[in-house]
């Protein structure tokens, strides 16, 4: 035998969580946008950072560092 229950104000609780998820998704989209020469890829629970060429091209090679 199953018993049903009605929660009359469940919509308010859901509305809050839906808003939080929408805000999270918006922040995730902003974080995933390349800026400052860094690109972020978020897939599931994995986060990967990629340093773009515009950043690392100005760096020094190992031989250049060795001669300092």
mmCIF file of C-alpha atoms in Angstrom:
data_model
loop_
_atom_site.group_PDB
_atom_site.id
_atom_site.type_symbol
_atom_site.label_atom_id
_atom_site.label_comp_id
_atom_site.label_asym_id
_atom_site.label_seq_id
_atom_site.Cartn_x
_atom_site.Cartn_y
_atom_site.Cartn_z
ATOM 1 C CA UNK A 1 0.000 0.000 0.000
ATOM 2 C CA UNK A 2 1.383 3.407 -0.938
ATOM 3 C CA UNK A 3 0.499 6.606 0.723
ATOM 4 C CA UNK A 4 0.523 9.903 -1.145
ATOM 5 C CA UNK A 5 1.496 13.210 0.371
ATOM 6 C CA UNK A 6 1.053 16.677 -1.027
ATOM 7 C CA UNK A 7 3.494 19.473 -0.353
ATOM 8 C CA UNK A 8 1.674 22.625 -1.287
ATOM 9 C CA UNK A 9 4.695 24.942 -1.274
ATOM 10 C CA UNK A 10 7.164 22.673 -3.118
ATOM 11 C CA UNK A 11 7.165 25.135 -6.022
ATOM 12 C CA UNK A 12 8.913 27.768 -3.905
ATOM 13 C CA UNK A 13 11.699 25.357 -2.936
ATOM 14 C CA UNK A 14 12.101 24.232 -6.545
ATOM 15 C CA UNK A 15 12.113 27.818 -7.801
ATOM 16 C CA UNK A 16 15.059 28.644 -5.520
ATOM 17 C CA UNK A 17 17.064 25.602 -6.660
ATOM 18 C CA UNK A 18 16.266 26.213 -10.318
ATOM 19 C CA UNK A 19 17.551 29.789 -9.951
ATOM 20 C CA UNK A 20 20.737 28.536 -8.272
ATOM 21 C CA UNK A 21 21.348 26.064 -11.110
ATOM 22 C CA UNK A 22 20.787 28.770 -13.729
ATOM 23 C CA UNK A 23 23.276 31.058 -11.948
ATOM 24 C CA UNK A 24 25.778 28.181 -11.719
ATOM 25 C CA UNK A 25 25.444 27.432 -15.433
ATOM 26 C CA UNK A 26 25.976 31.119 -16.273
ATOM 27 C CA UNK A 27 29.131 31.268 -14.121
ATOM 28 C CA UNK A 28 30.357 28.010 -15.674
ATOM 29 C CA UNK A 29 29.912 29.500 -19.163
ATOM 30 C CA UNK A 30 31.885 32.607 -18.178
ATOM 31 C CA UNK A 31 34.652 30.499 -16.603
ATOM 32 C CA UNK A 32 34.849 28.391 -19.776
ATOM 33 C CA UNK A 33 35.401 31.446 -21.973
ATOM 34 C CA UNK A 34 39.065 32.033 -22.802
ATOM 35 C CA UNK A 35 40.439 35.220 -21.300
ATOM 36 C CA UNK A 36 43.852 36.467 -20.334
ATOM 37 C CA UNK A 37 45.406 33.737 -22.431
ATOM 38 C CA UNK A 38 43.886 30.936 -20.356
ATOM 39 C CA UNK A 39 41.159 28.612 -21.567
ATOM 40 C CA UNK A 40 39.171 26.381 -19.209
ATOM 41 C CA UNK A 41 37.398 23.214 -20.254
ATOM 42 C CA UNK A 42 34.816 21.820 -17.830
ATOM 43 C CA UNK A 43 33.528 18.332 -18.621
ATOM 44 C CA UNK A 44 31.592 16.554 -15.929
ATOM 45 C CA UNK A 45 33.726 16.787 -12.785
ATOM 46 C CA UNK A 46 36.960 17.344 -14.706
ATOM 47 C CA UNK A 47 38.456 20.819 -15.121
ATOM 48 C CA UNK A 48 41.333 21.379 -17.561
ATOM 49 C CA UNK A 49 43.318 24.576 -17.969
ATOM 50 C CA UNK A 50 45.048 25.430 -21.235
ATOM 51 C CA UNK A 51 47.627 28.179 -21.483
ATOM 52 C CA UNK A 52 47.278 29.671 -24.953
ATOM 53 C CA UNK A 53 50.189 30.431 -27.259
ATOM 54 C CA UNK A 54 49.771 34.160 -26.738
ATOM 55 C CA UNK A 55 50.969 33.593 -23.154
ATOM 56 C CA UNK A 56 53.664 30.944 -23.481
ATOM 57 C CA UNK A 57 55.297 32.305 -26.658
ATOM 58 C CA UNK A 58 56.772 35.173 -24.600
ATOM 59 C CA UNK A 59 58.356 32.700 -22.166
ATOM 60 C CA UNK A 60 61.974 31.527 -22.192
ATOM 61 C CA UNK A 61 63.264 28.165 -23.383
ATOM 62 C CA UNK A 62 65.374 25.946 -21.116
ATOM 63 C CA UNK A 63 68.645 26.942 -22.826
ATOM 64 C CA UNK A 64 67.702 30.626 -22.472
ATOM 65 C CA UNK A 65 67.060 30.135 -18.752
ATOM 66 C CA UNK A 66 70.339 28.235 -18.345
ATOM 67 C CA UNK A 67 72.337 31.152 -19.687
ATOM 68 C CA UNK A 68 70.955 33.640 -17.177
#
